[in-house]
Amino acid sequence: MDMKKYDFLIVGAGFFGAVCARILTDSGYNCLVIDKRKHIAGNCYTENINGINVHKYGAHIFHTNDEKIWNFVNKYAEFNRYTNSPIAKYKDQIYNLPFNMNTFHQLWNVKTPKEAIEKIEEQTIKYKNITPTNLEEQALKLVGDDIYEKLIKSYTKKQWGRDPKQLPPFIIKRLPFRFTFDNNYFNDKYQGIPIGGYTKLFENLLKNIEINLNTDFIKNKDHYIGLAEKIIYTGAIDEFYDYEFGKLEYRSLMFVEEKINIENFQGNAVVNYTDDSERYTRIIEHKHFEFGQQKHTVISKEYPKEWEENDTPYYPINDEKNNTLFKMYKLKADQETNIMFGGRLSEYRYYDMHQVIGSAFTLCNKILKHDNR
Ligand code: FAD
Ligand code: UDP
């Protein structure tokens, strides 16, 4: 019988790939992980720059409601008590996010939930009977004109390079909206940042697993398919199929990093720029994720851009056109017997980290059940 060298070849050392590699290795399978980048951890990768863990592909805050997922990540890192509370800068004003009593007070000088509810009702009544079909309608119906104008419209246009009328409503429903003085950006039960950075978490997660970096699956597909009984692929699904039905669109980002010789640049990890005077959407000051006391600081300005070949594809664009195209690739993928697809790029979904981990758990459970392990 033709025995292959590995039970599983796992393409991608981000959360989806790394979680599968850990679970399958611990269940007795022989796994090889490859990644085309020069490092592990996918988009969660952090690099230690002068003592500060810099989130090289954008700010990553871990949050989940799922105890199983929380317990799992806590096996590989200790998490701190960081709570994400971004600030929005619109013209010369600053506002608290997400939309809460602090924001309403800053916008309208209201002081009680009753006054705030009345103000929101006054602003949203004319949209009451619409069923939102796009982001703009959804936002207006939820929060009304003032918040849409000052905190959503320009930011969203910069972020997605599209008019909010061309974007799906679900994107804005990610953000909490509450009538308490609570600036926590997430509603989840568990939240934090891995102390020492995400890369350290991934080093522990991938301990004793064979990894080849700087290794592109697509460039040597037949060779890699021949190496293992089964493949788990976490790259872009359209690239896997050589773009045969056409290219899916992604939103990409460019990060401009600066080391500055001051202790505290903006007093917060995340500041969003919600007017259109700057092309960047946010500035991240990395030391605040871990309450750093260094004498210097590192910031990253985040510039959104349309994805072009050789850019990193960050965000799937889940509009109708792209979702339809994705379904064609998905149909093809579902026919594969030895290749499984997962993660943000293969499932073409706007997943957070905990959701990617949940999706990897589901796939591994299926594999283990099928093999009776
Ligand atoms: P990735 O991390 O992208 O990993 C896929 C890996 O596959 C990559 O390393 C890639 O190099 C490799 N690969 C692709 N093609 C090939 C190939 N042909 N050959 C070899 N290797 C290949 N989530 C949160 O929960 N909280 C946040 O605060 C948060 N903030 C975010 C901010 C930004 C700016 C972005 C873009 C995302 C954010 N996310 C956040 C989402 C989070 O990054 C993803 O959910 C998660 O990283 C997805 O993991 P993944 O394994 O699916 O993909
Ligand atoms: N958003 C906005 N103003 C903000 C922050 C977010 O309009 O100050 C909108 C924007 O359309 C964005 C979406 O809400 O794409 C989701 O925001 P989130 O912070 O969850 O985005 P991510 O961190 O995934 O980029």
Short mmCIF file of C-alpha atoms and ligand atoms in Angstrom, two decimals:
data_model
loop_
_atom_site.label_atom_id
_atom_site.label_comp_id
_atom_site.label_asym_id
_atom_site.label_seq_id
_atom_site.Cartn_x
_atom_site.Cartn_y
_atom_site.Cartn_z
CA MET A 1 0.00 0.00 0.00
CA ASP A 2 1.19 3.51 -0.84
CA MET A 3 1.83 5.06 2.56
CA LYS A 4 2.17 8.82 2.67
CA LYS A 5 4.64 10.54 4.95
CA TYR A 6 2.07 12.55 6.93
CA ASP A 7 -1.53 11.98 7.98
CA PHE A 8 -2.25 15.71 7.60
CA LEU A 9 -0.64 18.55 5.74
CA ILE A 10 -1.91 21.79 7.22
CA VAL A 11 -1.56 24.87 5.04
CA GLY A 12 -1.39 28.01 7.19
CA ALA A 13 -0.07 28.58 10.71
CA GLY A 14 -2.80 31.03 11.75
CA PHE A 15 -5.42 30.14 14.36
CA PHE A 16 -7.34 27.70 12.16
CA GLY A 17 -4.26 25.74 11.08
CA ALA A 18 -2.50 25.84 14.44
CA VAL A 19 -5.56 24.69 16.42
CA CYS A 20 -6.15 21.79 14.01
CA ALA A 21 -2.45 20.85 14.17
CA ARG A 22 -2.54 20.76 17.98
CA ILE A 23 -5.74 18.75 18.32
CA LEU A 24 -4.85 16.27 15.59
CA THR A 25 -1.28 15.79 16.87
CA ASP A 26 -2.60 15.21 20.39
CA SER A 27 -4.96 12.57 18.93
CA GLY A 28 -2.03 10.66 17.45
CA TYR A 29 -1.91 11.96 13.87
CA ASN A 30 1.35 12.91 12.21
CA CYS A 31 1.03 16.53 10.99
CA LEU A 32 3.15 18.91 8.92
CA VAL A 33 2.29 22.63 9.01
CA ILE A 34 3.48 24.91 6.21
CA ASP A 35 3.14 28.67 5.85
CA LYS A 36 4.29 30.94 3.08
CA ARG A 37 5.19 33.67 5.54
CA LYS A 38 8.46 33.75 7.43
CA HIS A 39 6.67 33.40 10.76
CA ILE A 40 3.87 31.51 12.54
CA ALA A 41 0.64 33.03 13.97
CA GLY A 42 -0.96 34.29 10.72
CA ASN A 43 -2.55 37.69 11.12
CA CYS A 44 -2.23 37.52 14.90
CA TYR A 45 1.56 37.69 14.67
CA THR A 46 3.27 40.02 17.15
CA GLU A 47 6.89 41.12 17.01
CA ASN A 48 8.84 42.38 19.99
CA ILE A 49 10.22 45.80 19.08
CA ASN A 50 12.30 47.39 21.85
CA GLY A 51 10.31 45.55 24.52
CA ILE A 52 6.87 46.31 23.04
CA ASN A 53 4.81 43.55 21.40
CA VAL A 54 3.71 45.08 18.11
CA HIS A 55 0.61 43.62 16.44
CA LYS A 56 2.10 43.55 12.95
CA TYR A 57 -1.18 42.88 11.11
CA GLY A 58 -3.47 45.10 13.16
CA ALA A 59 -4.82 45.26 16.70
CA HIS A 60 -5.99 41.87 17.98
CA ILE A 61 -8.07 41.67 21.12
CA PHE A 62 -9.21 38.24 22.16
CA HIS A 63 -12.83 37.94 23.31
CA THR A 64 -15.32 35.11 23.59
CA ASN A 65 -18.40 33.90 25.40
CA ASP A 66 -17.44 30.29 25.00
CA GLU A 67 -15.81 28.75 28.04
CA LYS A 68 -14.33 25.88 26.06
CA ILE A 69 -12.57 28.26 23.69
CA TRP A 70 -11.39 30.46 26.58
CA ASN A 71 -10.02 27.46 28.51
CA PHE A 72 -8.31 26.22 25.38
CA VAL A 73 -6.37 29.44 24.66
CA ASN A 74 -5.52 29.82 28.34
CA LYS A 75 -3.61 26.54 28.17
CA TYR A 76 -1.12 28.20 25.84
CA ALA A 77 -0.82 31.71 27.30
CA GLU A 78 -1.71 33.77 30.32
CA PHE A 79 -4.16 36.53 29.40
CA ASN A 80 -4.15 39.99 30.99
CA ARG A 81 -7.22 42.06 31.91
CA TYR A 82 -7.08 44.38 28.88
CA THR A 83 -10.53 45.65 27.89
CA ASN A 84 -10.88 47.26 24.51
CA SER A 85 -12.29 50.82 24.74
CA PRO A 86 -11.42 52.69 21.56
CA ILE A 87 -11.71 56.44 21.24
CA ALA A 88 -13.14 58.05 18.10
CA LYS A 89 -11.73 61.32 16.84
CA TYR A 90 -14.10 63.35 14.65
CA LYS A 91 -12.85 66.81 13.65
CA ASP A 92 -11.69 68.36 16.94
CA GLN A 93 -13.91 66.24 19.20
CA ILE A 94 -13.29 62.90 20.84
CA TYR A 95 -16.00 60.35 21.60
CA ASN A 96 -16.08 57.08 23.49
CA LEU A 97 -16.87 53.87 21.66
CA PRO A 98 -18.84 51.68 21.34
CA PHE A 99 -22.04 53.72 21.28
CA ASN A 100 -22.97 54.12 24.96
CA MET A 101 -24.06 56.70 27.54
CA ASN A 102 -20.64 58.39 27.44
CA THR A 103 -20.95 58.85 23.66
CA PHE A 104 -24.53 60.13 23.95
CA HIS A 105 -23.48 62.60 26.61
CA GLN A 106 -20.60 63.84 24.45
CA LEU A 107 -22.89 64.18 21.42
CA TRP A 108 -26.02 65.69 22.94
CA ASN A 109 -25.18 66.52 26.55
CA VAL A 110 -27.85 64.06 27.73
CA LYS A 111 -27.24 62.71 31.21
CA THR A 112 -29.73 59.91 31.81
CA PRO A 113 -30.70 56.80 29.83
CA LYS A 114 -34.22 58.20 29.49
CA GLU A 115 -32.94 61.37 27.82
CA ALA A 116 -30.64 59.34 25.58
CA ILE A 117 -33.42 56.96 24.51
CA GLU A 118 -35.65 59.93 23.66
CA LYS A 119 -32.89 61.49 21.58
CA ILE A 120 -32.18 58.23 19.70
CA GLU A 121 -35.91 57.76 19.08
CA GLU A 122 -36.16 61.27 17.70
CA GLN A 123 -33.27 60.45 15.34
CA THR A 124 -34.44 57.01 14.22
CA ILE A 125 -38.24 57.36 14.01
CA LYS A 126 -38.20 58.09 10.29
CA TYR A 127 -36.34 54.83 9.61
CA LYS A 128 -38.58 52.73 11.84
CA ASN A 129 -40.41 50.91 9.08
CA ILE A 130 -37.52 50.07 6.79
CA THR A 131 -36.00 46.61 6.65
CA PRO A 132 -32.31 47.36 6.21
CA THR A 133 -30.74 45.91 3.10
CA ASN A 134 -27.40 47.69 3.43
CA LEU A 135 -25.05 49.11 6.07
CA GLU A 136 -26.28 52.70 5.78
CA GLU A 137 -29.93 51.77 6.33
CA GLN A 138 -28.98 49.47 9.18
CA ALA A 139 -26.92 52.19 10.88
CA LEU A 140 -29.56 54.89 10.48
CA LYS A 141 -32.26 52.62 11.82
CA LEU A 142 -30.13 51.62 14.79
CA VAL A 143 -28.46 54.88 15.83
CA GLY A 144 -29.86 57.73 13.70
CA ASP A 145 -28.36 60.60 11.73
CA ASP A 146 -25.86 62.20 14.14
CA ILE A 147 -23.97 59.04 15.05
CA TYR A 148 -24.05 57.84 11.45
CA GLU A 149 -22.63 61.14 10.21
CA LYS A 150 -19.92 61.58 12.86
CA LEU A 151 -18.87 58.09 13.79
CA ILE A 152 -19.78 55.70 10.98
CA LYS A 153 -20.08 57.17 7.49
CA SER A 154 -16.53 58.29 6.68
CA TYR A 155 -14.84 55.57 8.72
CA THR A 156 -16.79 52.90 6.87
CA LYS A 157 -16.08 54.46 3.47
CA LYS A 158 -12.37 54.56 4.25
CA GLN A 159 -12.36 51.05 5.67
CA TRP A 160 -14.17 49.36 2.81
CA GLY A 161 -13.53 51.74 -0.11
CA ARG A 162 -17.21 51.46 -0.89
CA ASP A 163 -20.30 53.50 -0.19
CA PRO A 164 -22.05 52.16 2.95
CA LYS A 165 -25.10 51.63 0.70
CA GLN A 166 -23.09 48.95 -1.11
CA LEU A 167 -22.14 47.05 2.04
CA PRO A 168 -24.01 44.31 3.92
CA PRO A 169 -25.89 45.37 7.10
CA PHE A 170 -24.29 42.73 9.37
CA ILE A 171 -20.93 44.58 9.51
CA ILE A 172 -22.33 47.34 11.71
CA LYS A 173 -24.28 44.94 13.91
CA ARG A 174 -20.94 43.76 15.26
CA LEU A 175 -20.77 46.89 17.42
CA PRO A 176 -22.52 47.02 20.81
CA PHE A 177 -25.01 49.76 21.53
CA ARG A 178 -26.05 50.31 25.12
CA PHE A 179 -27.59 52.76 27.57
CA THR A 180 -24.99 52.33 30.32
CA PHE A 181 -21.74 54.21 30.91
CA ASP A 182 -19.71 51.23 29.72
CA ASN A 183 -16.92 51.71 27.17
CA ASN A 184 -16.17 48.00 26.73
CA TYR A 185 -16.13 47.38 22.96
CA PHE A 186 -17.30 43.79 23.40
CA ASN A 187 -20.20 42.16 25.21
CA ASP A 188 -18.40 38.86 25.73
CA LYS A 189 -17.79 37.24 29.09
CA TYR A 190 -14.03 36.74 28.53
CA GLN A 191 -11.54 39.21 27.10
CA GLY A 192 -7.81 39.91 27.21
CA ILE A 193 -4.43 39.97 25.51
CA PRO A 194 -1.94 37.12 25.81
CA ILE A 195 0.87 38.39 28.05
CA GLY A 196 4.10 38.39 26.04
CA GLY A 197 2.30 38.56 22.69
CA TYR A 198 0.37 36.25 20.37
CA THR A 199 3.51 34.78 18.83
CA LYS A 200 4.44 33.23 22.18
CA LEU A 201 0.93 31.72 22.42
CA PHE A 202 1.39 30.17 18.95
CA GLU A 203 4.86 28.85 19.85
CA ASN A 204 3.24 26.96 22.73
CA LEU A 205 0.27 25.87 20.63
CA LEU A 206 2.59 24.44 17.95
CA LYS A 207 5.14 22.90 20.33
CA ASN A 208 6.71 19.69 18.94
CA ILE A 209 4.89 19.98 15.62
CA GLU A 210 6.89 20.06 12.40
CA ILE A 211 6.61 23.45 10.67
CA ASN A 212 8.03 24.63 7.35
CA LEU A 213 7.99 28.41 6.95
CA ASN A 214 8.59 30.38 3.73
CA THR A 215 6.76 27.55 1.99
CA ASP A 216 3.99 28.32 -0.50
CA PHE A 217 1.58 25.45 -1.09
CA ILE A 218 0.28 26.89 -4.36
CA LYS A 219 3.75 27.05 -5.92
CA ASN A 220 4.27 23.32 -5.44
CA LYS A 221 0.77 21.96 -5.10
CA ASP A 222 1.20 18.46 -6.53
CA HIS A 223 4.27 17.81 -4.42
CA TYR A 224 2.46 18.79 -1.21
CA ILE A 225 -0.70 16.91 -2.07
CA GLY A 226 1.50 13.82 -2.49
CA LEU A 227 2.98 14.21 0.99
CA ALA A 228 -0.09 13.59 3.12
CA GLU A 229 -3.25 11.51 3.32
CA LYS A 230 -5.34 14.61 3.94
CA ILE A 231 -4.92 18.34 3.55
CA ILE A 232 -6.34 21.15 5.66
CA TYR A 233 -6.10 24.37 3.66
CA THR A 234 -6.58 27.80 5.28
CA GLY A 235 -5.48 30.08 2.42
CA ALA A 236 -7.71 31.91 -0.05
CA ILE A 237 -10.16 29.51 -1.68
CA ASP A 238 -10.13 31.26 -5.08
CA GLU A 239 -6.34 31.01 -5.21
CA PHE A 240 -6.55 27.29 -4.45
CA TYR A 241 -8.67 26.81 -7.57
CA ASP A 242 -6.46 29.06 -9.67
CA TYR A 243 -9.20 31.73 -9.82
CA GLU A 244 -11.12 29.57 -12.29
CA PHE A 245 -14.47 31.26 -11.65
CA GLY A 246 -12.88 34.70 -11.18
CA LYS A 247 -11.24 36.57 -8.30
CA LEU A 248 -12.96 37.15 -4.98
CA GLU A 249 -12.49 40.67 -3.68
CA TYR A 250 -10.75 41.37 -0.40
CA ARG A 251 -9.99 44.50 1.51
CA SER A 252 -6.34 44.92 2.33
CA LEU A 253 -4.45 47.13 4.76
CA MET A 254 -1.15 48.92 4.94
CA PHE A 255 0.46 49.59 8.31
CA VAL A 256 2.88 52.44 8.76
CA GLU A 257 4.86 51.94 11.93
CA GLU A 258 6.71 54.65 13.87
CA LYS A 259 8.95 54.44 16.91
CA ILE A 260 8.61 57.60 18.94
CA ASN A 261 10.75 58.76 21.81
CA ILE A 262 7.93 59.69 24.13
CA GLU A 263 6.31 57.66 26.83
CA ASN A 264 2.68 58.05 25.86
CA PHE A 265 1.50 59.15 22.43
CA GLN A 266 -2.30 58.90 22.57
CA GLY A 267 -3.21 57.50 25.99
CA ASN A 268 -5.11 54.56 24.53
CA ALA A 269 -4.34 51.46 22.47
CA VAL A 270 -6.84 52.30 19.71
CA VAL A 271 -7.95 55.69 18.38
CA ASN A 272 -10.32 55.67 15.38
CA TYR A 273 -10.29 58.59 12.94
CA THR A 274 -13.89 58.91 11.87
CA ASP A 275 -13.78 61.98 9.61
CA ASP A 276 -12.19 62.05 6.18
CA SER A 277 -9.31 64.44 6.86
CA GLU A 278 -6.88 61.51 7.26
CA ARG A 279 -6.71 58.47 5.01
CA TYR A 280 -5.92 56.11 7.87
CA THR A 281 -8.78 54.65 9.89
CA ARG A 282 -6.99 54.13 13.18
CA ILE A 283 -3.77 54.59 15.11
CA ILE A 284 -2.70 51.76 17.36
CA GLU A 285 -0.33 52.42 20.27
CA HIS A 286 0.81 48.90 21.03
CA LYS A 287 2.28 49.31 24.53
CA HIS A 288 -1.18 49.95 26.01
CA PHE A 289 -2.31 46.38 25.19
CA GLU A 290 0.06 45.21 27.91
CA PHE A 291 0.12 48.34 30.09
CA GLY A 292 3.74 49.00 29.05
CA GLN A 293 5.89 51.38 31.09
CA GLN A 294 8.69 51.87 28.57
CA LYS A 295 10.20 55.33 28.04
CA HIS A 296 9.43 55.08 24.30
CA THR A 297 6.46 53.97 22.22
CA VAL A 298 5.54 52.31 18.90
CA ILE A 299 2.46 53.33 16.90
CA SER A 300 0.93 52.00 13.67
CA LYS A 301 -1.27 53.96 11.32
CA GLU A 302 -3.71 51.68 9.53
CA TYR A 303 -4.46 52.55 5.89
CA PRO A 304 -7.13 50.47 4.15
CA LYS A 305 -6.65 49.64 0.49
CA GLU A 306 -8.16 47.46 -2.22
CA TRP A 307 -6.50 44.07 -2.43
CA GLU A 308 -4.13 43.55 -5.36
CA GLU A 309 -1.94 40.57 -6.16
CA ASN A 310 0.89 40.24 -3.58
CA ASP A 311 -1.06 42.19 -0.94
CA THR A 312 -2.29 40.36 2.15
CA PRO A 313 -6.02 39.68 1.81
CA TYR A 314 -7.44 40.75 5.18
CA TYR A 315 -11.19 41.21 5.00
CA PRO A 316 -13.60 39.26 2.80
CA ILE A 317 -16.09 41.56 1.11
CA ASN A 318 -19.36 39.79 1.75
CA ASP A 319 -21.52 41.66 -0.74
CA GLU A 320 -23.89 39.82 -3.03
CA LYS A 321 -21.54 39.62 -5.98
CA ASN A 322 -18.71 38.10 -3.96
CA ASN A 323 -20.91 35.79 -1.91
CA THR A 324 -22.33 34.34 -5.13
CA LEU A 325 -18.85 33.77 -6.50
CA PHE A 326 -17.76 32.22 -3.22
CA LYS A 327 -20.66 29.74 -3.39
CA MET A 328 -19.31 28.46 -6.71
CA TYR A 329 -15.93 27.74 -5.13
CA LYS A 330 -17.61 26.26 -2.07
CA LEU A 331 -19.58 23.79 -4.21
CA LYS A 332 -16.34 22.62 -5.73
CA ALA A 333 -14.62 22.42 -2.35
CA ASP A 334 -17.46 20.30 -0.95
CA GLN A 335 -16.76 17.66 -3.62
CA GLU A 336 -13.19 17.13 -2.40
CA THR A 337 -12.64 14.00 -0.40
CA ASN A 338 -9.16 14.55 1.01
CA ILE A 339 -8.97 18.32 1.18
CA MET A 340 -10.72 20.34 3.85
CA PHE A 341 -11.04 24.11 3.90
CA GLY A 342 -11.25 26.41 6.92
CA GLY A 343 -10.56 29.85 8.33
CA ARG A 344 -11.22 33.44 7.34
CA LEU A 345 -9.88 33.11 3.80
CA SER A 346 -11.14 29.65 2.92
CA GLU A 347 -14.61 30.16 4.34
CA TYR A 348 -14.62 33.77 3.07
CA ARG A 349 -16.12 34.96 6.35
CA TYR A 350 -15.58 37.97 8.60
CA TYR A 351 -14.52 35.75 11.47
CA ASP A 352 -13.01 36.86 14.77
CA MET A 353 -10.31 34.72 16.37
CA HIS A 354 -12.65 32.86 18.71
CA GLN A 355 -14.95 32.03 15.79
CA VAL A 356 -12.04 30.64 13.79
CA ILE A 357 -11.08 28.48 16.77
CA GLY A 358 -14.70 27.31 17.09
CA SER A 359 -14.73 26.41 13.41
CA ALA A 360 -11.45 24.46 13.79
CA PHE A 361 -12.94 22.56 16.77
CA THR A 362 -15.91 21.58 14.59
CA LEU A 363 -13.70 20.28 11.80
CA CYS A 364 -11.47 18.31 14.19
CA ASN A 365 -14.49 16.78 15.93
CA LYS A 366 -15.76 15.62 12.56
CA ILE A 367 -12.39 14.07 11.68
CA LEU A 368 -12.02 12.35 15.05
CA LYS A 369 -15.56 11.03 14.99
CA HIS A 370 -15.18 9.71 11.48
CA ASP A 371 -11.97 7.89 12.46
CA ASN A 372 -13.41 6.74 15.77
CA ARG A 373 -10.62 8.33 17.84
P1 FAD B 1 -4.83 33.76 9.06
O1 FAD B 1 -4.44 34.26 10.39
O2 FAD B 1 -4.87 34.71 7.92
O3 FAD B 1 -3.86 32.53 8.69
C1 FAD B 1 -3.82 31.95 7.40
C2 FAD B 1 -2.36 31.59 7.13
O4 FAD B 1 -2.30 30.83 5.92
C3 FAD B 1 -1.46 32.81 6.93
O5 FAD B 1 -0.37 32.78 7.83
C4 FAD B 1 -1.01 32.69 5.49
O6 FAD B 1 0.32 33.11 5.27
C5 FAD B 1 -1.14 31.18 5.23
N1 FAD B 1 -1.30 30.88 3.82
C6 FAD B 1 -2.23 31.36 2.96
N2 FAD B 1 -2.05 30.86 1.72
C7 FAD B 1 -0.98 30.01 1.81
C8 FAD B 1 -0.29 29.21 0.87
N3 FAD B 1 -0.64 29.16 -0.42
N4 FAD B 1 0.77 28.46 1.30
C9 FAD B 1 1.17 28.51 2.60
N5 FAD B 1 0.55 29.28 3.52
C10 FAD B 1 -0.51 30.01 3.14
N6 FAD B 1 -10.21 38.97 15.63
C11 FAD B 1 -10.51 39.08 16.94
O7 FAD B 1 -11.00 38.12 17.54
N7 FAD B 1 -10.26 40.24 17.62
C12 FAD B 1 -9.71 41.32 17.03
O8 FAD B 1 -9.49 42.36 17.68
C13 FAD B 1 -9.38 41.24 15.65
N8 FAD B 1 -8.83 42.29 15.02
C14 FAD B 1 -8.52 42.18 13.71
C15 FAD B 1 -7.94 43.28 13.10
C16 FAD B 1 -7.58 43.22 11.77
C17 FAD B 1 -6.93 44.41 11.13
C18 FAD B 1 -7.84 42.03 11.03
C19 FAD B 1 -7.48 41.96 9.57
C20 FAD B 1 -8.42 40.94 11.63
C21 FAD B 1 -8.77 41.00 12.97
N9 FAD B 1 -9.33 39.90 13.63
C22 FAD B 1 -9.64 40.01 14.96
C23 FAD B 1 -9.60 38.63 12.93
C24 FAD B 1 -8.46 37.61 13.02
O9 FAD B 1 -7.29 38.15 12.44
C25 FAD B 1 -8.85 36.34 12.27
O10 FAD B 1 -10.08 35.85 12.72
C26 FAD B 1 -7.83 35.20 12.37
O11 FAD B 1 -6.52 35.65 12.30
C27 FAD B 1 -8.08 34.23 11.25
O12 FAD B 1 -7.27 33.10 11.38
P2 FAD B 1 -7.06 32.17 10.12
O13 FAD B 1 -6.22 31.02 10.59
O14 FAD B 1 -8.35 31.88 9.47
O15 FAD B 1 -6.27 33.07 9.06
N1 UDP B 2 -17.19 51.24 12.37
C1 UDP B 2 -17.47 52.60 12.23
N2 UDP B 2 -16.85 53.49 13.06
C2 UDP B 2 -15.97 53.10 14.00
C3 UDP B 2 -15.69 51.72 14.15
C4 UDP B 2 -16.32 50.83 13.32
O1 UDP B 2 -18.24 52.97 11.37
O2 UDP B 2 -15.43 53.97 14.72
C5 UDP B 2 -17.86 50.30 11.44
C6 UDP B 2 -17.04 50.03 10.18
O3 UDP B 2 -17.91 49.85 9.09
C7 UDP B 2 -16.34 48.74 10.53
C8 UDP B 2 -17.42 48.01 11.34
O4 UDP B 2 -18.07 49.06 12.07
O5 UDP B 2 -15.95 48.02 9.39
C9 UDP B 2 -16.91 46.94 12.28
O6 UDP B 2 -16.01 47.54 13.17
P1 UDP B 2 -14.94 46.71 13.98
O7 UDP B 2 -14.23 47.62 14.90
O8 UDP B 2 -15.59 45.50 14.53
O9 UDP B 2 -13.95 46.30 12.78
P2 UDP B 2 -12.58 45.46 12.72
O10 UDP B 2 -11.87 45.62 14.02
O11 UDP B 2 -12.98 44.07 12.39
O12 UDP B 2 -11.87 46.12 11.59
#
